[in-house]
DNA sequence: GTCCGCGCCGTTTTT
DNA sequence: CGGCGCGGAC
C-alpha cells in the first residue's frame, strides 16, 4: 500500500492517510477526490480495519459501484484480500437499514418503496378522495410541496398551522391523506427512507448504538448537496471517535431545490472543531483555459470559500461559441462537430449538455437523421416502463393487497370490466369507511350499488389471493413468469401484438432475466424491488466512447473529452423559473460551472436565437444570450464561423421572413422579454476577427467625468482616448480621439467600445 | 364498460 | 409535441 500511496499528490495522500478524526476535503472539480477517498478506504483495510466497519455514501448508485470496484482493484494491487466496504447512496443505505430494523421502525419487513410515479399517483388518489380539484393545485405541484415539508420536518398539522391561504390548507389536507395512504399501503417514499431512518436512530438508543458501533469510518461524497435529514443521519451514525470524512465543493452545489443546504458543508469545521481541512486544487482533468473560464463565471457568486484550480494539463485552446438560428440549426452544428471529432478519433467521449430534458429532442432528431449514434442519460429508464411497473405492482399487491397505488395501477389492466364507475364507488367507500381499496371491494361486493361489477371484483380478488399463495412456493423468476401468465398480462400483449406490444413483451422477458441474474448474485426479491425503485437516471451512464446526451444535473461527477454546453439562453440557462430570485441565479451559475468543468479537452458553448415553444411550428420565441456568457472573459473564447453573433454581443433580431410572424407580432414578442434597451446592439454586417467581448463594452452608469481621458478600443478604429461625453444615461454619446484618424463621435450603447 | 378522438395544458433540475 | 381528462358513440 505504501507504494500505491506514492502515486498520490501530497494533498491527496494527506487525505488518504488522515484516517482518524473528522476530515473535510475541499475538492475542486477534477482534482481526484474519488481517487483520494478510494485510496483512503483501501489504506484503512490494509491497515487491518474490517471492511464492514467502513461506510461511504455517494450521490448515485453508479458512483458507488465505481468506487467499490476501484477499492477492490487497489486492494488486489496491494496484495490484500479484497474485502468490500459498505458503499451506497443515502437512500439505499436507509432502505437496507430499515429492512434490517423493520420491527423497531414499525414497518413490515417487506414494505414497498414508492418511486416518483407512485408518489404522484398517491397524491392524485389523495386529492380525488378529498375531491380537491383546484386549478393551481396540480398533483405535481402538491407533491413538491409535500416533499419540501417532509424535508423540513413539517407535519401536515404544522403546514396547516402555518398556512397563508386556502391553497396551503388544502395542501396540508392532501399531505395528511397522502401519509395515511402510504401507511395503509405499507409503503414509504424517497423522503421517508431518510426521515424514518433518522427517527429510528434518534429514538431507539440500542439501534443507534448498534449502527454506530458498526460504522467506525464514515465517508460522504458530494457533501455540498447534503440536506438537513441526511446531515442528521450522519450525526446520528457518528460515534465518539468522530471518524467522519466528507468531500465536497461549494461551487458544485446544485440541489438546493430539493433541500440541499451548502451551509452544512460550510460549517463542518464548527460542527467538528477537531476537523482537519484538506484542499485539493490540482486539476487533472481540464485545460487551464477551461478552468479559467469556469472559474470566472462562478466567481460572480457570493458566499464562496474560494479556490484556485491549477491545471496539470496544458493550457489548451480557447472555448468556442456558436449561435444558431434555432434549435434545429444548433443540433446540426453540434452533430457536425461531433462527427468531425469522432472521425479524428472514435475513442473519445463527448457530451451534449443541456438544462432541461426537452432540449434533447432536437439533438436526437438531428443525430438520428445523420446516423450518429448516441446514448441518452435519463428519460425513460427500464424500471420506469409501464409494463415493468405493472408487473412489479402485481408483485407488491400479492405481498400487501392494501397497497392502493399498486392496486389502482393494475386493477383493470388487462381490462376486466372494472371501469370508472366502479373505481369511483370504490374510492368513495374507501374514503367514507376508512378502508383500503382491497377492503372496500369486499364491502362493495356484499352491498353492491350495481350488481354488474360484483363478478369482476370477485375474480380480481381471487387472482390476487392466488398470486399471494404462489409467492411463497416459487422461485422469484418463475414467480414473475407465473404472475405475467396468471394475470393475463402476457396474453393481452400477445393478442394486441402491435410493434409496441412486441417491445413490451421483450422488456418483460428482460425483467425475468434480470430477476434471475439478481438471484444468482445472491440478492433477495426485496433487494431487487428496492433497486428497481432506487435506480437513478445517472446510473445508466457508461463512460464509453461516443456521444452522450445528458442534463447538466446528471453530469455531476462525470467527465468527457469534449463538451457541448447547449441552450445558453436566458430563460433556459438560467432557467426562467429561477430568474426572480438571486439564490436561484446563483444555483444556475453553479450548474453552468459544473457543466463547464466536465470538459477535458474542448468546451463549446451554443445557443439558439429562436426556439419554439412546445414544439409548436407557429410560435417561435426570440431569446437573449445567457447572462453567464458575458461572465466569461472574452479572450478565452472564439466565435465559430457561421455563428449569428459573437459571445457577449447582444443584438436585436429583426423579423425574419423564414418565420411566420407579422412584424407587429414579432416586435411584441421581443419586447415582451425582459430586455433592457441599453443591452440592444444593432445588427452588424461585418464581423470583427478580434476576440469577442465578454464583458460589457464600457461600464455604464458611471460618472461621465470619470470616463474622460480613459482609453477605449473600437473594432474598426483601434485604441483611442475619450475626449468628450454628452447626453444622458440611456442615450449617451462619446467622443473619442484616435491617433492619426481624428475624433469620432459614437452613441455609446451602439458602439462596440471596450475599455482598455 | 370500453374505445376513441378532441382539446387543453404545460415543460427545471432527481434520489 | 405528448400526456391527460373528458365527452360521446357503441
GROMACS .gro file of N, CA and C in nm, chain A residues 175-243:
model
  207
  175UNK      N    1  -5.165   1.629   0.209
  175UNK     CA    2  -5.046   1.573   0.273
  175UNK      C    3  -5.088   1.470   0.378
  176UNK      N    4  -5.185   1.507   0.460
  176UNK     CA    5  -5.233   1.414   0.563
  176UNK      C    6  -5.290   1.288   0.498
  177UNK      N    7  -5.370   1.307   0.392
  177UNK     CA    8  -5.428   1.193   0.322
  177UNK      C    9  -5.321   1.105   0.259
  178UNK      N   10  -5.222   1.170   0.206
  178UNK     CA   11  -5.111   1.100   0.141
  178UNK      C   12  -5.037   1.013   0.242
  179UNK      N   13  -5.009   1.070   0.357
  179UNK     CA   14  -4.938   0.995   0.461
  179UNK      C   15  -5.020   0.874   0.506
  180UNK      N   16  -5.148   0.898   0.522
  180UNK     CA   17  -5.239   0.791   0.562
  180UNK      C   18  -5.236   0.679   0.457
  181UNK      N   19  -5.237   0.721   0.332
  181UNK     CA   20  -5.237   0.626   0.221
  181UNK      C   21  -5.111   0.540   0.221
  182UNK      N   22  -4.997   0.604   0.243
  182UNK     CA   23  -4.872   0.530   0.244
  182UNK      C   24  -4.868   0.431   0.360
  183UNK      N   25  -4.916   0.478   0.474
  183UNK     CA   26  -4.914   0.394   0.592
  183UNK      C   27  -4.997   0.268   0.568
  184UNK      N   28  -5.118   0.288   0.521
  184UNK     CA   29  -5.208   0.177   0.497
  184UNK      C   30  -5.155   0.085   0.388
  185UNK      N   31  -5.079   0.142   0.294
  185UNK     CA   32  -5.026   0.064   0.182
  185UNK      C   33  -4.897  -0.009   0.218
  186UNK      N   34  -4.849   0.011   0.340
  186UNK     CA   35  -4.720  -0.045   0.381
  186UNK      C   36  -4.609   0.003   0.289
  187UNK      N   37  -4.615   0.132   0.257
  187UNK     CA   38  -4.517   0.187   0.163
  187UNK      C   39  -4.448   0.307   0.225
  188UNK      N   40  -4.327   0.331   0.180
  188UNK     CA   41  -4.255   0.454   0.216
  188UNK      C   42  -4.210   0.520   0.087
  189UNK      N   43  -4.199   0.653   0.090
  189UNK     CA   44  -4.149   0.721  -0.028
  189UNK      C   45  -4.001   0.754  -0.009
  190UNK      N   46  -3.942   0.819  -0.109
  190UNK     CA   47  -3.799   0.852  -0.102
  190UNK      C   48  -3.764   0.929   0.024
  191UNK      N   49  -3.846   1.027   0.054
  191UNK     CA   50  -3.818   1.110   0.171
  191UNK      C   51  -3.828   1.030   0.299
  192UNK      N   52  -3.928   0.940   0.303
  192UNK     CA   53  -3.946   0.858   0.423
  192UNK      C   54  -3.825   0.771   0.453
  193UNK      N   55  -3.761   0.723   0.348
  193UNK     CA   56  -3.644   0.638   0.370
  193UNK      C   57  -3.545   0.709   0.462
  194UNK      N   58  -3.523   0.838   0.432
  194UNK     CA   59  -3.429   0.914   0.514
  194UNK      C   60  -3.490   0.951   0.648
  195UNK      N   61  -3.611   1.004   0.643
  195UNK     CA   62  -3.674   1.053   0.765
  195UNK      C   63  -3.694   0.943   0.869
  196UNK      N   64  -3.744   0.829   0.822
  196UNK     CA   65  -3.771   0.721   0.915
  196UNK      C   66  -3.642   0.662   0.972
  197UNK      N   67  -3.539   0.658   0.889
  197UNK     CA   68  -3.411   0.609   0.940
  197UNK      C   69  -3.358   0.702   1.047
  198UNK      N   70  -3.367   0.832   1.021
  198UNK     CA   71  -3.318   0.929   1.119
  198UNK      C   72  -3.399   0.919   1.248
  199UNK      N   73  -3.530   0.907   1.233
  199UNK     CA   74  -3.614   0.899   1.351
  199UNK      C   75  -3.582   0.772   1.433
  200UNK      N   76  -3.564   0.664   1.360
  200UNK     CA   77  -3.532   0.538   1.426
  200UNK      C   78  -3.403   0.549   1.507
  201UNK      N   79  -3.301   0.606   1.445
  201UNK     CA   80  -3.173   0.617   1.514
  201UNK      C   81  -3.182   0.714   1.632
  202UNK      N   82  -3.266   0.815   1.616
  202UNK     CA   83  -3.279   0.914   1.723
  202UNK      C   84  -3.354   0.854   1.842
  203UNK      N   85  -3.459   0.778   1.812
  203UNK     CA   86  -3.548   0.737   1.920
  203UNK      C   87  -3.518   0.600   1.980
  204UNK      N   88  -3.436   0.523   1.912
  204UNK     CA   89  -3.408   0.388   1.963
  204UNK      C   90  -3.259   0.375   1.994
  205UNK      N   91  -3.223   0.403   2.119
  205UNK     CA   92  -3.081   0.405   2.156
  205UNK      C   93  -3.006   0.276   2.121
  206UNK      N   94  -3.073   0.163   2.143
  206UNK     CA   95  -2.998   0.039   2.120
  206UNK      C   96  -2.973   0.017   1.972
  207UNK      N   97  -3.068   0.060   1.888
  207UNK     CA   98  -3.047   0.051   1.743
  207UNK      C   99  -2.934   0.145   1.703
  208UNK      N  100  -2.940   0.266   1.755
  208UNK     CA  101  -2.838   0.366   1.723
  208UNK      C  102  -2.699   0.314   1.759
  209UNK      N  103  -2.688   0.259   1.879
  209UNK     CA  104  -2.558   0.210   1.925
  209UNK      C  105  -2.506   0.099   1.835
  210UNK      N  106  -2.598   0.013   1.793
  210UNK     CA  107  -2.558  -0.098   1.707
  210UNK      C  108  -2.494  -0.047   1.579
  211UNK      N  109  -2.557   0.050   1.518
  211UNK     CA  110  -2.506   0.101   1.389
  211UNK      C  111  -2.385   0.191   1.408
  212UNK      N  112  -2.384   0.265   1.516
  212UNK     CA  113  -2.268   0.349   1.545
  212UNK      C  114  -2.143   0.264   1.564
  213UNK      N  115  -2.166   0.154   1.630
  213UNK     CA  116  -2.053   0.067   1.659
  213UNK      C  117  -2.005   0.002   1.531
  214UNK      N  118  -2.099  -0.031   1.450
  214UNK     CA  119  -2.066  -0.100   1.326
  214UNK      C  120  -1.981  -0.011   1.233
  215UNK      N  121  -2.024   0.114   1.216
  215UNK     CA  122  -1.953   0.202   1.122
  215UNK      C  123  -1.850   0.286   1.195
  216UNK      N  124  -1.728   0.241   1.192
  216UNK     CA  125  -1.622   0.313   1.261
  216UNK      C  126  -1.565   0.425   1.175
  217UNK      N  127  -1.582   0.413   1.042
  217UNK     CA  128  -1.528   0.514   0.950
  217UNK      C  129  -1.635   0.555   0.849
  218UNK      N  130  -1.671   0.682   0.856
  218UNK     CA  131  -1.777   0.732   0.768
  218UNK      C  132  -1.719   0.822   0.659
  219UNK      N  133  -1.771   0.807   0.538
  219UNK     CA  134  -1.732   0.896   0.428
  219UNK      C  135  -1.857   0.946   0.360
  220UNK      N  136  -1.860   1.074   0.327
  220UNK     CA  137  -1.972   1.125   0.248
  220UNK      C  138  -1.918   1.204   0.131
  221UNK      N  139  -1.953   1.160   0.013
  221UNK     CA  140  -1.912   1.229  -0.109
  221UNK      C  141  -2.018   1.332  -0.145
  222UNK      N  142  -1.982   1.432  -0.225
  222UNK     CA  143  -2.077   1.538  -0.267
  222UNK      C  144  -2.148   1.597  -0.146
  223UNK      N  145  -2.070   1.630  -0.045
  223UNK     CA  146  -2.126   1.678   0.081
  223UNK      C  147  -2.201   1.810   0.064
  224UNK      N  148  -2.166   1.887  -0.039
  224UNK     CA  149  -2.234   2.015  -0.060
  224UNK      C  150  -2.381   1.996  -0.097
  225UNK      N  151  -2.418   1.877  -0.139
  225UNK     CA  152  -2.557   1.852  -0.174
  225UNK      C  153  -2.632   1.770  -0.069
  226UNK      N  154  -2.581   1.773   0.051
  226UNK     CA  155  -2.646   1.706   0.162
  226UNK      C  156  -2.762   1.791   0.213
  227UNK      N  157  -2.873   1.728   0.243
  227UNK     CA  158  -2.982   1.806   0.302
  227UNK      C  159  -2.986   1.782   0.453
  228UNK      N  160  -3.078   1.852   0.516
  228UNK     CA  161  -3.084   1.851   0.663
  228UNK      C  162  -3.099   1.710   0.719
  229UNK      N  163  -3.186   1.633   0.657
  229UNK     CA  164  -3.213   1.499   0.710
  229UNK      C  165  -3.090   1.409   0.693
  230UNK      N  166  -3.025   1.423   0.579
  230UNK     CA  167  -2.905   1.343   0.556
  230UNK      C  168  -2.796   1.380   0.656
  231UNK      N  169  -2.791   1.510   0.685
  231UNK     CA  170  -2.696   1.557   0.785
  231UNK      C  171  -2.728   1.497   0.922
  232UNK      N  172  -2.855   1.499   0.957
  232UNK     CA  173  -2.897   1.438   1.085
  232UNK      C  174  -2.852   1.292   1.090
  233UNK      N  175  -2.874   1.222   0.979
  233UNK     CA  176  -2.835   1.081   0.974
  233UNK      C  177  -2.686   1.065   1.000
  234UNK      N  178  -2.610   1.150   0.935
  234UNK     CA  179  -2.465   1.143   0.952
  234UNK      C  180  -2.427   1.163   1.099
  235UNK      N  181  -2.489   1.265   1.160
  235UNK     CA  182  -2.458   1.292   1.301
  235UNK      C  183  -2.498   1.173   1.389
  236UNK      N  184  -2.612   1.115   1.357
  236UNK     CA  185  -2.660   1.002   1.438
  236UNK      C  186  -2.570   0.879   1.422
  237UNK      N  187  -2.508   0.866   1.308
  237UNK     CA  188  -2.423   0.749   1.285
  237UNK      C  189  -2.281   0.770   1.337
  238UNK      N  190  -2.250   0.896   1.369
  238UNK     CA  191  -2.114   0.927   1.412
  238UNK      C  192  -2.093   0.888   1.558
  239UNK      N  193  -1.995   0.805   1.583
  239UNK     CA  194  -1.967   0.769   1.722
  239UNK      C  195  -1.863   0.862   1.782
  240UNK      N  196  -1.823   0.833   1.907
  240UNK     CA  197  -1.739   0.928   1.979
  240UNK      C  198  -1.600   0.945   1.916
  241UNK      N  199  -1.563   0.851   1.831
  241UNK     CA  200  -1.430   0.866   1.768
  241UNK      C  201  -1.432   0.968   1.656
  242UNK      N  202  -1.551   1.000   1.608
  242UNK     CA  203  -1.568   1.105   1.507
  242UNK      C  204  -1.481   1.086   1.383
  243UNK      N  205  -1.477   0.962   1.337
  243UNK     CA  206  -1.403   0.938   1.213
  243UNK      C  207  -1.495   0.965   1.094
   0.00000   0.00000   0.00000
